[in-house]
Structures are given as C-alpha cells and as structure tokens.
Coordinates of C-alpha atoms in Angstrom, one line a residue:
X63 CA 39.9 148.0 118.3
X64 CA 43.5 148.9 118.7
X65 CA 45.6 147.5 121.6
X66 CA 47.3 150.4 123.6
X67 CA 50.8 150.6 122.0
X68 CA 52.5 150.2 125.5
X69 CA 51.3 146.4 125.5
X70 CA 53.9 145.9 123.1
X71 CA 56.7 147.3 125.0
X72 CA 59.7 145.0 125.2
X73 CA 59.3 144.6 129.1
X74 CA 56.0 142.9 128.5
X75 CA 55.6 139.1 129.1
X76 CA 57.3 136.3 127.1
X77 CA 54.2 135.7 125.1
X78 CA 55.1 138.4 123.0
X79 CA 58.3 137.5 122.0
X80 CA 57.3 136.2 118.5
X81 CA 55.6 139.3 117.9
X82 CA 58.5 141.3 118.4
X83 CA 61.0 138.9 116.6
X84 CA 58.8 139.4 113.2
X85 CA 58.8 143.1 113.8
X86 CA 62.6 143.2 114.2
X87 CA 62.8 141.8 110.8
X88 CA 61.1 145.1 109.3
X89 CA 63.6 147.4 111.3
X90 CA 62.0 147.6 115.1
X91 CA 64.7 147.5 118.0
X92 CA 64.6 147.4 121.4
X93 CA 63.0 151.2 122.1
X94 CA 60.7 150.9 119.2
X95 CA 58.3 148.5 120.8
X96 CA 56.8 151.6 123.0
X97 CA 56.1 153.5 120.2
X98 CA 52.9 153.6 118.5
X99 CA 52.5 151.8 115.1
X100 CA 50.8 153.9 112.5
X101 CA 49.6 152.2 109.3
X102 CA 50.2 154.0 106.1
X103 CA 47.5 152.9 103.8
X104 CA 48.7 154.0 100.1
X105 CA 46.6 153.3 97.1
X106 CA 49.7 154.4 94.8
X107 CA 49.7 152.8 91.4
X108 CA 50.4 153.6 87.9
X109 CA 47.0 152.4 86.5
X110 CA 45.7 156.0 86.9
X111 CA 47.0 159.5 87.0
X112 CA 45.0 160.3 90.2
X113 CA 47.5 157.6 92.1
X114 CA 50.3 158.0 90.3
X115 CA 51.9 160.7 92.6
X116 CA 50.9 159.0 95.7
X117 CA 54.2 157.0 96.8
X118 CA 56.1 160.3 97.3
X119 CA 53.2 161.3 99.9
X120 CA 53.5 158.3 101.8
X121 CA 57.5 158.5 102.0
X122 CA 57.0 162.1 103.3
X123 CA 54.3 161.0 105.8
X124 CA 56.5 158.0 107.0
X125 CA 59.4 160.4 107.5
X126 CA 57.5 162.7 109.5
X127 CA 55.7 159.8 111.6
X128 CA 59.0 158.3 112.4
X129 CA 60.3 162.0 113.6
X130 CA 57.3 162.5 115.6
X131 CA 58.1 159.1 117.4
X132 CA 56.0 156.6 115.9
X133 CA 56.7 153.3 114.1
X134 CA 55.0 153.7 110.6
X135 CA 54.4 150.4 108.6
X136 CA 53.2 150.9 104.9
X137 CA 51.0 148.9 103.0
X138 CA 49.1 149.1 99.6
X139 CA 45.5 149.0 98.5
X140 CA 43.9 148.9 95.2
X141 CA 42.6 151.6 92.8
X142 CA 41.1 151.4 89.4
X143 CA 40.2 154.3 87.0
X144 CA 36.8 155.2 86.5
X145 CA 38.0 157.4 83.6
X146 CA 40.0 154.8 81.9
X147 CA 37.2 152.1 82.3
X148 CA 34.2 154.3 81.6
X149 CA 31.9 153.0 79.0
X150 CA 33.3 149.5 79.2
X151 CA 32.4 146.2 81.0
X152 CA 35.3 147.2 83.3
X153 CA 33.3 150.0 84.9
X154 CA 31.2 147.4 86.7
X155 CA 34.2 146.9 89.1
X156 CA 34.5 150.4 90.0
X157 CA 32.1 150.5 93.0
X158 CA 32.9 147.2 93.9
X159 CA 36.5 148.7 94.4
X160 CA 35.2 150.8 97.1
X161 CA 34.3 148.0 99.2
X162 CA 37.4 145.8 98.2
X163 CA 39.5 149.1 99.5
X164 CA 37.7 149.1 102.8
X165 CA 37.7 145.7 103.3
X166 CA 41.6 145.6 102.8
X167 CA 42.4 148.5 105.0
X168 CA 40.2 147.3 107.7
X169 CA 41.7 143.9 107.4
X170 CA 45.4 145.3 107.5
X171 CA 44.9 147.4 110.6
X172 CA 42.8 144.7 112.3
X173 CA 45.3 141.9 111.7
X174 CA 48.4 144.0 112.7
X175 CA 46.5 145.9 115.7
X176 CA 47.7 149.1 114.5
X177 CA 47.3 152.0 116.8
X178 CA 46.6 154.6 114.1
X179 CA 46.2 154.9 110.3
X180 CA 47.0 157.6 107.4
X181 CA 45.3 156.7 104.5
X182 CA 46.5 158.3 101.0
X183 CA 44.1 158.2 98.2
X184 CA 43.4 159.8 94.9
X185 CA 40.8 158.1 92.5
X186 CA 37.0 157.9 93.2
X187 CA 36.7 155.2 95.3
X188 CA 39.7 155.4 97.4
X189 CA 38.3 158.0 99.2
X190 CA 35.4 156.7 100.5
X191 CA 36.7 153.2 100.8
X192 CA 39.1 154.7 103.3
X193 CA 36.7 156.5 105.4
X194 CA 34.4 153.4 105.5
X195 CA 37.4 151.7 106.9
X196 CA 38.6 154.4 109.3
X197 CA 34.7 154.5 110.8
X198 CA 34.7 150.8 111.3
X199 CA 38.0 150.3 112.7
X200 CA 37.7 153.4 115.0
X201 CA 41.3 154.0 115.6
X202 CA 43.1 157.7 115.5
X203 CA 43.3 158.2 111.7
X204 CA 43.4 161.0 109.1
X205 CA 43.0 161.0 105.3
X206 CA 45.4 162.4 103.0
X207 CA 44.4 163.5 99.5
X208 CA 46.4 162.9 96.5
X209 CA 45.7 166.2 94.7
X210 CA 43.9 167.3 91.6
X211 CA 45.1 167.2 88.0
X212 CA 46.1 170.8 86.4
X213 CA 44.0 171.5 83.6
X214 CA 45.0 171.1 80.1
X215 CA 44.5 174.0 77.4
X216 CA 43.6 173.8 73.8
X217 CA 41.7 176.6 71.7
X218 CA 41.8 179.0 74.7
X219 CA 39.8 177.0 77.2
X220 CA 40.7 174.7 80.2
X221 CA 40.3 171.2 79.6
X222 CA 39.3 168.1 81.6
X223 CA 38.9 164.3 80.9
X224 CA 35.2 165.0 80.4
X225 CA 36.2 167.5 77.7
X226 CA 37.1 164.4 75.6
X227 CA 33.9 162.4 76.5
X228 CA 31.7 165.5 75.5
X229 CA 34.3 165.9 72.1
X230 CA 33.2 162.4 71.2
X231 CA 29.8 163.2 71.2
X232 CA 30.2 166.4 69.1
X233 CA 32.5 164.4 66.5
X234 CA 29.9 161.8 66.3
X235 CA 27.3 164.4 65.6
X236 CA 29.2 165.8 63.0
X237 CA 29.6 169.1 65.0
X238 CA 33.4 168.8 65.7
X239 CA 36.2 167.5 63.2
X240 CA 38.0 164.4 64.1
X241 CA 41.2 166.3 64.1
X242 CA 40.1 168.8 66.9
X243 CA 38.7 165.7 69.0
X244 CA 42.5 164.3 68.7
X245 CA 43.9 167.5 69.7
X246 CA 41.6 167.6 73.0
X247 CA 42.2 163.9 73.7
X248 CA 46.2 164.7 73.7
X249 CA 46.0 167.7 75.7
X250 CA 43.2 167.0 78.5
X251 CA 45.4 165.4 81.1
X252 CA 48.5 166.8 81.4
X253 CA 50.0 165.0 84.3
X254 CA 49.3 163.2 87.8
X255 CA 46.3 164.1 89.6
X256 CA 42.5 163.4 89.9
X257 CA 40.2 164.9 87.4
X258 CA 40.3 168.4 87.3
X259 CA 36.5 169.6 87.7
X260 CA 34.4 169.4 90.6
X261 CA 33.8 165.5 89.8
X262 CA 33.7 162.6 92.1
X263 CA 37.2 162.6 93.8
X264 CA 37.4 166.3 94.3
X265 CA 33.7 166.1 95.7
X266 CA 34.7 163.5 98.2
X267 CA 38.0 165.1 99.2
X268 CA 35.8 168.5 99.7
X269 CA 33.3 166.4 101.7
X270 CA 36.1 164.6 103.9
X271 CA 37.7 167.9 104.8
X272 CA 34.3 169.5 105.7
X273 CA 34.0 166.3 108.1
X274 CA 37.3 167.3 110.0
X275 CA 38.9 164.0 109.0
X276 CA 41.7 165.8 106.6
X277 CA 43.6 168.9 107.0
X278 CA 42.0 172.6 106.1
X279 CA 42.6 173.5 102.4
X280 CA 44.2 170.2 101.9
X281 CA 41.1 168.9 99.4
X282 CA 41.8 171.1 96.7
X283 CA 45.7 171.1 96.5
X284 CA 47.4 170.1 93.1
X285 CA 49.1 166.6 92.9
X286 CA 52.3 167.9 91.3
X287 CA 52.6 170.8 93.8
X288 CA 55.2 171.1 96.8
X289 CA 52.5 172.1 99.2
X290 CA 50.5 168.6 98.7
X291 CA 53.8 166.8 99.8
X292 CA 53.9 169.1 102.5
X293 CA 50.8 168.7 103.8
X294 CA 51.0 165.0 103.7
X295 CA 53.9 165.6 106.4
X296 CA 51.9 167.9 108.5
X297 CA 48.9 165.4 108.6
X298 CA 51.5 162.8 109.9
X299 CA 52.4 165.0 112.6
X300 CA 48.5 165.7 113.5
X301 CA 47.7 162.0 113.6
X302 CA 50.4 161.5 116.0
X303 CA 49.1 163.8 118.4
X304 CA 45.5 161.9 117.8
X305 CA 47.1 158.8 118.8
X306 CA 48.5 160.0 121.9
X307 CA 45.5 161.8 122.8
X308 CA 43.0 159.0 121.7
X309 CA 41.1 161.1 119.4
X310 CA 38.9 158.7 117.7
X311 CA 37.0 158.8 114.1
X312 CA 33.5 158.1 115.6
X313 CA 34.0 161.2 117.8
X314 CA 34.5 163.4 114.4
X315 CA 32.1 161.4 112.2
X316 CA 29.0 162.6 114.4
X317 CA 25.8 163.5 112.6
X318 CA 27.0 167.4 112.7
X319 CA 29.8 166.4 110.5
X320 CA 28.0 164.6 107.8
X321 CA 25.6 167.9 107.7
X322 CA 28.7 169.8 107.0
X323 CA 29.7 167.4 104.2
X324 CA 26.3 167.6 102.8
X325 CA 26.4 171.6 102.9
X326 CA 29.6 171.8 101.4
X327 CA 28.7 169.4 98.6
X328 CA 25.7 171.6 97.5
X329 CA 27.5 174.7 97.7
X330 CA 30.5 173.7 95.5
X331 CA 28.0 171.7 92.9
X332 CA 29.7 168.3 93.7
X333 CA 29.0 165.0 92.2
X334 CA 25.7 162.8 92.8
X335 CA 27.8 160.0 94.1
X336 CA 28.4 161.8 97.3
X337 CA 24.9 160.9 98.2
X338 CA 25.9 157.3 97.8
X339 CA 29.3 157.5 99.7
X340 CA 28.2 159.4 102.5
X341 CA 25.5 157.0 103.2
X342 CA 27.9 154.3 103.3
X343 CA 30.1 156.2 105.3
X344 CA 27.6 157.2 107.6
X345 CA 26.2 153.6 108.2
X346 CA 30.1 152.5 109.0
X347 CA 30.2 155.3 111.5
X348 CA 26.9 154.2 113.1
X349 CA 25.4 157.9 112.2
X350 CA 21.6 157.7 111.0
X351 CA 21.5 159.4 107.7
X352 CA 18.9 158.7 105.3
X353 CA 18.6 160.0 101.4
X354 CA 15.9 162.4 102.1
X355 CA 18.3 164.3 104.8
X356 CA 20.0 165.6 101.5
X357 CA 17.0 167.3 100.4
X358 CA 16.2 168.7 103.6
X359 CA 19.7 170.3 103.6
X360 CA 19.8 171.2 100.0
X361 CA 16.8 173.7 100.5
X362 CA 18.6 175.6 103.0
X363 CA 22.2 176.0 100.8
X364 CA 22.9 177.7 97.6
X365 CA 25.1 176.8 94.8
X366 CA 28.2 179.2 95.5
X367 CA 30.9 177.9 93.5
X368 CA 31.0 178.1 89.2
X369 CA 33.1 174.7 88.6
X370 CA 32.8 172.3 85.9
X371 CA 31.2 170.4 84.8
X372 CA 28.2 172.7 84.3
X373 CA 30.4 176.0 85.2
X374 CA 33.6 177.5 84.1
X375 CA 36.5 176.8 86.6
X376 CA 38.4 173.7 87.4
X377 CA 39.6 172.8 91.1
X378 CA 43.1 174.6 91.0
X379 CA 41.0 177.5 90.3
X380 CA 38.9 177.0 93.6
X381 CA 42.2 176.4 95.5
X382 CA 43.5 179.9 94.5
X383 CA 40.3 181.5 95.3
X384 CA 40.4 180.2 99.0
X385 CA 39.3 176.6 98.9
X386 CA 36.9 174.7 101.1
X387 CA 38.0 176.9 104.0
X388 CA 36.6 179.9 102.2
X389 CA 33.3 178.2 101.1
X390 CA 32.9 176.7 104.8
X391 CA 33.4 180.0 106.2
X392 CA 30.6 181.9 104.0
X393 CA 28.2 178.9 104.9
X394 CA 29.1 178.8 108.7
X395 CA 28.4 182.8 108.7
X396 CA 24.8 182.0 107.4
X397 CA 24.1 179.3 109.7
X398 CA 24.0 176.2 107.6
X399 CA 27.0 174.8 109.1
X400 CA 27.9 173.4 112.3
X401 CA 30.7 175.2 114.0
X402 CA 31.0 173.1 117.1
X403 CA 31.8 169.9 115.0
X404 CA 35.1 168.6 116.2
X405 CA 38.3 168.1 113.7
X406 CA 41.2 165.5 113.7
X407 CA 43.2 168.5 114.9
X408 CA 41.0 168.3 118.1
X409 CA 39.7 172.1 117.3
X410 CA 36.2 172.9 116.2
X411 CA 35.0 174.0 112.8
X412 CA 34.7 177.5 114.2
X413 CA 37.9 177.5 115.3
X414 CA 39.6 176.3 112.1
X415 CA 37.8 179.2 110.2
X416 CA 38.1 181.8 112.5
X417 CA 40.4 183.8 110.5
X418 CA 38.8 182.9 107.2
X419 CA 37.0 185.9 105.6
X420 CA 33.0 185.1 105.5
X421 CA 32.9 186.9 101.9
X422 CA 35.1 185.6 99.1
X423 CA 37.7 187.8 97.4
X424 CA 36.2 190.6 95.0
X425 CA 39.3 189.7 92.7
X426 CA 37.8 186.2 92.1
X427 CA 34.8 184.9 90.5
X428 CA 34.8 181.1 91.3
X429 CA 33.2 181.4 94.6
X430 CA 30.2 183.7 94.9
X431 CA 29.1 185.4 97.7
X432 CA 25.6 184.3 99.7
X433 CA 23.8 187.0 98.3
X434 CA 24.9 186.3 95.0
X435 CA 24.7 182.7 94.3
X436 CA 24.8 180.6 91.2
X437 CA 21.5 178.9 92.1
X438 CA 19.3 179.8 95.5
X439 CA 19.3 176.0 96.6
X440 CA 21.3 173.0 96.0
X441 CA 21.5 171.0 92.9
X442 CA 21.2 167.2 94.0
X443 CA 17.7 166.6 94.2
X444 CA 16.2 163.8 95.8
X445 CA 12.9 162.6 93.8
X446 CA 10.1 160.0 94.3
X447 CA 7.2 158.7 92.3
X448 CA 5.8 155.4 90.7
X449 CA 9.2 154.9 89.2
X450 CA 11.3 155.6 92.5
X451 CA 9.3 154.6 95.6
X452 CA 12.3 154.3 97.5
X453 CA 14.1 157.6 95.9
X454 CA 16.2 158.7 92.8
X455 CA 19.1 161.3 92.7
X456 CA 18.7 164.1 90.2
X457 CA 21.3 166.3 89.4
X458 CA 20.1 170.0 88.1
X459 CA 22.4 172.9 87.3
X460 CA 21.3 176.4 87.9
X461 CA 20.3 176.8 84.3
X462 CA 18.4 174.8 81.6
X463 CA 15.5 172.7 82.0
X464 CA 14.4 171.2 85.3
X465 CA 11.5 169.0 83.9
X466 CA 10.1 167.1 81.0
X467 CA 7.7 164.9 79.9
X468 CA 8.2 162.6 76.9
X469 CA 8.3 159.4 75.5
X470 CA 10.4 156.5 76.8
X471 CA 13.4 155.7 74.8
X472 CA 14.0 152.0 76.5
X473 CA 17.7 150.4 77.0
X474 CA 18.7 147.4 78.8
X475 CA 22.4 148.4 78.9
X476 CA 24.5 151.5 78.7
X477 CA 26.2 150.3 75.4
X478 CA 22.9 149.9 73.6
X479 CA 21.8 153.6 74.7
X480 CA 25.0 154.9 73.3
X481 CA 25.1 153.4 70.2
X482 CA 21.4 154.8 69.5
X483 CA 22.9 158.2 70.5
X484 CA 25.7 158.3 68.3
X485 CA 23.7 156.7 65.5
X486 CA 21.2 159.9 65.7
X487 CA 18.8 157.9 67.0
X488 CA 17.7 159.9 70.2
X489 CA 15.8 163.3 69.6
X490 CA 14.7 166.2 71.6
X491 CA 12.1 165.5 73.8
X492 CA 13.0 162.0 74.4
X493 CA 13.3 160.7 77.9
X494 CA 16.1 157.8 77.9
X495 CA 15.6 154.9 80.3
X496 CA 18.9 152.7 80.8
X497 CA 17.8 150.0 83.4
X498 CA 19.5 146.4 84.5
X499 CA 22.4 148.7 85.5
X500 CA 22.0 149.1 89.3
X501 CA 24.2 147.5 92.0
X502 CA 22.9 143.9 91.6
X503 CA 21.7 144.4 88.3
X504 CA 24.8 145.8 86.5
X505 CA 26.3 144.5 88.9
X506 CA 28.4 147.1 90.1
X507 CA 26.2 150.3 89.1
X508 CA 28.2 151.6 86.4
X509 CA 28.4 155.4 85.7
X510 CA 26.6 156.7 82.8
X511 CA 29.1 159.4 81.6
X512 CA 29.7 158.0 77.7
X513 CA 25.8 158.6 77.1
X514 CA 25.4 161.7 79.0
X515 CA 28.6 163.3 77.8
X516 CA 27.5 161.9 74.1
X517 CA 24.4 163.9 74.5
X518 CA 25.8 167.2 75.6
X519 CA 28.4 166.7 72.4
X520 CA 25.3 166.3 70.4
X521 CA 23.7 169.4 71.5
X522 CA 20.9 167.3 73.4
X523 CA 21.9 168.0 77.0
X524 CA 19.0 170.6 77.8
X525 CA 16.2 168.6 75.6
X526 CA 16.7 165.0 76.5
X527 CA 15.9 163.6 79.8
X528 CA 17.9 160.5 81.2
X529 CA 16.9 158.3 84.0
X530 CA 18.7 155.0 85.4
X531 CA 19.3 152.7 88.5
X532 CA 23.1 153.1 87.6
X533 CA 24.9 156.2 88.4
X534 CA 26.5 159.2 87.0
X535 CA 30.1 160.3 86.9
X536 CA 31.0 163.8 88.8
X537 CA 31.3 164.8 85.4
X538 CA 27.7 164.4 84.4
X539 CA 25.6 167.5 83.7
X540 CA 22.1 167.7 82.1
X541 CA 18.7 166.6 83.1
X542 CA 19.8 163.4 84.5
X543 CA 18.4 161.0 87.2
X544 CA 20.1 158.4 88.7
X545 CA 20.2 155.7 91.6
X546 CA 16.5 154.8 90.9
X547 CA 15.5 152.6 94.0
X548 CA 14.4 149.8 93.8
X549 CA 16.4 148.8 91.0
X550 CA 15.1 146.9 87.7
X551 CA 16.8 143.8 88.8
X552 CA 14.7 143.4 91.9
X553 CA 11.4 144.0 89.9
X554 CA 11.5 147.9 90.5
X555 CA 9.2 150.0 88.6
X556 CA 11.7 150.8 86.1
X557 CA 11.8 147.2 85.0
X558 CA 8.2 147.9 83.8
X559 CA 8.5 150.8 81.4
X560 CA 8.0 150.0 77.9
X561 CA 9.2 152.2 74.9
X562 CA 7.1 155.0 74.1
X563 CA 5.3 155.4 77.8
X564 CA 5.2 158.7 78.9
X565 CA 7.6 159.7 81.3
X566 CA 7.9 162.9 83.7
X567 CA 10.9 164.4 85.4
X568 CA 9.8 167.2 87.4
X569 CA 12.6 168.2 89.5
X570 CA 11.1 171.5 91.1
X571 CA 8.1 169.2 92.4
X572 CA 10.6 166.5 93.2
X573 CA 8.7 164.0 91.3
X574 CA 9.9 161.0 88.8
X575 CA 6.8 159.0 87.3
X576 CA 5.7 156.9 84.3
X577 CA 2.2 157.9 83.1
X578 CA 0.7 154.5 82.9
X579 CA -2.3 153.2 84.9
X580 CA -1.7 151.3 87.6
X581 CA -3.5 148.6 86.7
X582 CA -1.5 148.3 83.7
X583 CA 1.6 148.6 85.6
X584 CA 0.3 145.7 87.9
X585 CA -0.2 143.1 84.9
X586 CA 3.0 144.0 83.8
X587 CA 4.6 143.1 87.3
X588 CA 2.9 139.9 87.1
X589 CA 4.5 139.1 83.9
X590 CA 7.6 140.1 84.7
X591 CA 10.7 137.9 85.1
X592 CA 13.9 138.5 86.5
X593 CA 16.9 138.4 84.1
X594 CA 19.8 135.6 84.4
X595 CA 22.6 137.0 86.4
X596 CA 25.5 138.7 84.2
X597 CA 27.9 136.8 86.4
X598 CA 27.8 133.6 88.2
X599 CA 31.3 133.7 90.1
X600 CA 34.1 135.7 91.0
X601 CA 33.8 139.3 92.9
X602 CA 30.9 140.6 90.8
X603 CA 28.8 137.5 91.5
X604 CA 29.6 137.9 95.1
X605 CA 29.1 141.6 95.2
X606 CA 25.7 141.3 93.6
X607 CA 24.8 138.7 96.2
X608 CA 25.8 141.2 99.1
X609 CA 25.2 144.7 98.1
X610 CA 22.3 146.6 99.2
X611 CA 19.9 149.2 97.4
X612 CA 21.5 152.6 96.1
X613 CA 19.0 154.2 98.5
X614 CA 21.0 152.6 101.5
X615 CA 24.6 153.5 100.0
X616 CA 25.2 150.2 97.9
X617 CA 26.8 148.6 101.1
X618 CA 28.0 145.1 101.3
X619 CA 28.1 144.8 105.0
X620 CA 24.6 145.3 106.1
X621 CA 23.2 143.3 109.0
X622 CA 22.2 139.9 108.2

C-alpha cells in the first residue's frame, strides 16, 4: 500500500512540488525527501494509567528513527479505559474503540502514504486495534507495548484493579469492612501501566510478541522502568531495517504465527478476549482462523504460568522469571510452537529463542516446567450446544468446578444482574444468564467483570455459573461462559431461556445447553420479538449495524 520512499525525492517531477511544500512546513529539508517516512501512532493520553506514559516512548522512538535515517511523523489515536468504564453504560464503547483505533491508524498511514509504522499502545483495545491496522496496511511495522503497571500492596499481598472489584463484592456480602475496601482502592493502582495481572492488555502484548510483531521480552516490561523506553528506541531501529528490507507484516502474520500466539495465550492463562481479537487480526491479515482452532491447540498446551486473576503472581513477576521468551522456549522444546515462523527482526522464532533455557529457573515459581504444569491443558475452552450453535468461550482455571447444572437466573442487562448479586438474591447452584449484551445487542459486547468479581467477593465464584453473549474482562475467573453465539439480539437461543430453566455448563465435554424440549424452544422462538435498539444514531448505532458475530471476531469490515 505504501509508495516507495524514493518516489518522493526532490529530483522527481514538478507534480510533487505541492506535497514537498507541505512537508517543508513540518521540518523537511531537501535531503529529507529521499528518506522513508515512518508514522508513529501513539495512543498516549491521561484518560487511563495504561497510556499515561506512552509519550516518552514515542519521543524515544522518534529520536531513534531520525538517527537511523528516517523521517518520523507522529500522530495520535484514541483510547478508552475499560477499568474506568467497567460496569457503566460507557463500557459499550470499549470494543467499539478497537475498530476506531484500527480505522484511524489505517486512515492516517494510507492518506499520508507512509513507508512504515511504529504503533505504541497500552490499554486493552490499543493492541488489537493497532494490529488490525498493521495487517490491513501491510507496510513494514512494529508494535511497542507501553508496559504493565507495578502491583499495589496491602495486607501482605499484591493488588491489581481486580482486587478492588472483588473487594466490592466482599464488602457487599458483609465479608469485608468498608474501611478495608477503601484501603484496597487507594493502593491497587500505584502508577502508570496496564492492569498488572494476566488480563487482556498483558495477554495481547504477549500474543503480539509470540507472533513476532514486537521485540522479544518487551511484552512484560513495567511501564515506568527505563528498559521500556530503551526497548522503544531499539524497536525503531529494527523497524527502519524492516523498511529498507521491505519486510512486511503479512510475511510475519501467517497461520504459524497465530498458532504460536494461541499456544502462548494458553500457557500463560490469558484472557478470553484473545479469542475475539486474534480472530479479528487474522481476518485483517487474510489468514483463515476459526474459533474451533483454539480448541485444537488448547488440547496440546498446558497452563504453565501461575498468574492473576486465578493465580498468585503479577506480570512483573513473570518478567523477572524470564518473560514470554522463557515460556516460548519451553513450548518450542516440547513441539507445540512453530520455530520456523518469522519475526519483524528477520529472524525465526527458533533463532530468537536459541539461547533461552528450555526449563525455567528453579529459583522462581511463576513459570512451571512442562512436566509440572498448573493444568494439563489450556484454560480457554470452546463450547457448543443448543444454547451456542456457533460457539461460546469458557474460561476454566486449573482448580474448582468445571461443570454445573442449575436453574437459570435470567437478566437482560449487566446492571440488573449486579443488583441481584449485591442484594443477596443469587445462591449457590444458580446459573446466571446475562443477555442482550452481545456485539449488536449491547451494542458493544460489554465485559461482565463487575458481576463476576462480585460473585467472587461474595464467595460464590466456584458454586455459581454465568453465561452471557457479552464478554469477560481478562480479570475474570470462575465458571463463566461468554461470547455465546448467535447472540440474543439476533434471535439466538439465549433469548429463549426463561427463569428457572435447567442449564448445563459442561466444560469437560465442551457443552452448553438448556434442558428444555426442542418443541418448547420452537414455540418460544415463534413468539420471540427482537427488542428495540438501545441506540438509533451515533457511533454505537453505526457499530450495531455493521458488526459481525463474536464467533467471527466482532469485526465491522466484513465483506459486503
């Protein structure tokens, strides 16, 4: 999609004069027109701690690119904070922002005919949004992660933002005094960086590293540490080499790269959002990837990392233990990684990992060896059944129940469900249904962290099931099933469930069903009427009209 940078040389024809005149106004001299123009797409903002430190990375990258012989051009893109909007109407904009980010980066690079792209992001949707744009553009590109937050501390334990959500549930159930909740809130987020457990941001940074689109070891660095800025400068020089060599993203974002990313997500206990985002990135890259491919890979990859939300450690602990290179080396040695996949550096994955031990250090317990995993197979399970003909995504930890049959407790919004939990109206053995929260029905497929965290805080995390056509935060754990497709708003079976119906979640057998006769379901289907859309204008209405099913990545640029 990019022009060859030499075509902008000052020696070219008169038709380029207006272009050069505009560029002179932003600092170009005669010799600069023969240099590659490299865009720096920065999601810096003070809206969220995830992105508050990105500007210094952009400045370091800009200096390095200029020193290498490129002409860097910086531009911004949006971000929204899932953590701040969680549990509110504002959360409907979260997944929408992924599409806005992708569209804006594509638009800027396409319009200005940039020769390369360095994208910098921190919060959950920055990363898949940037990778979607990178795959569409197919110009030399690299992703730079803003880094993870350092943990807060209280009562002798590490804290993350999820600690606050769970404390709300505990306080609401009378299991924690309000004073303790306040202290946890004050200390959970001590500075800049993305949420500190293996939640969505850190999951996606790890996946991007596994795919070869960011530098080795960069996906687990702390936002406030010097090495993060130094890594941004090195990424800039690697990108300059890629521009010169015409090393393109679609040469790197192959099916092997996506297989590697899925394997790493399983090994680190990553977020279910990875399913949605990797499907979307693969579609943009023209790589055939289906929801069932996650299940195929899951069976062969154990959970190796003991990380929050269900484990003990945070991402900075993973970094000290060897980070994603250490995890990938273990996977490669045991035959579940494609070592010949290429990376943005021009090296293969096997070359990158050549000097990394195939066993983790015995001096740490964050990364387990292959022969001593936390769970024998991956934690993200694809379910099907009469409630999810097109699939659903379950997250099961290595402990606790993986199946339940119980009466349906039906709610048509997240707020209604949360109110019932905090009022003590949900009991052990119930199966919660939260519907009309899918991509179209929400619109925006909100994350259900507030209800799931409230269940954990109330001591019901292992005894209550929850299913939804919405999503889950990477901070969610428990017996939860999301991404139910087709969603309720388009007449999916979830819309037919009634209060008290017996619902079965059976993760070992990959089944999600309502135990109601097909004849009765057919009668309910005939009587069902679609609800009126929540929004009739603006970006949410536009999104609802365009968005595909969650089983296809919830993309908005599907073929017409």
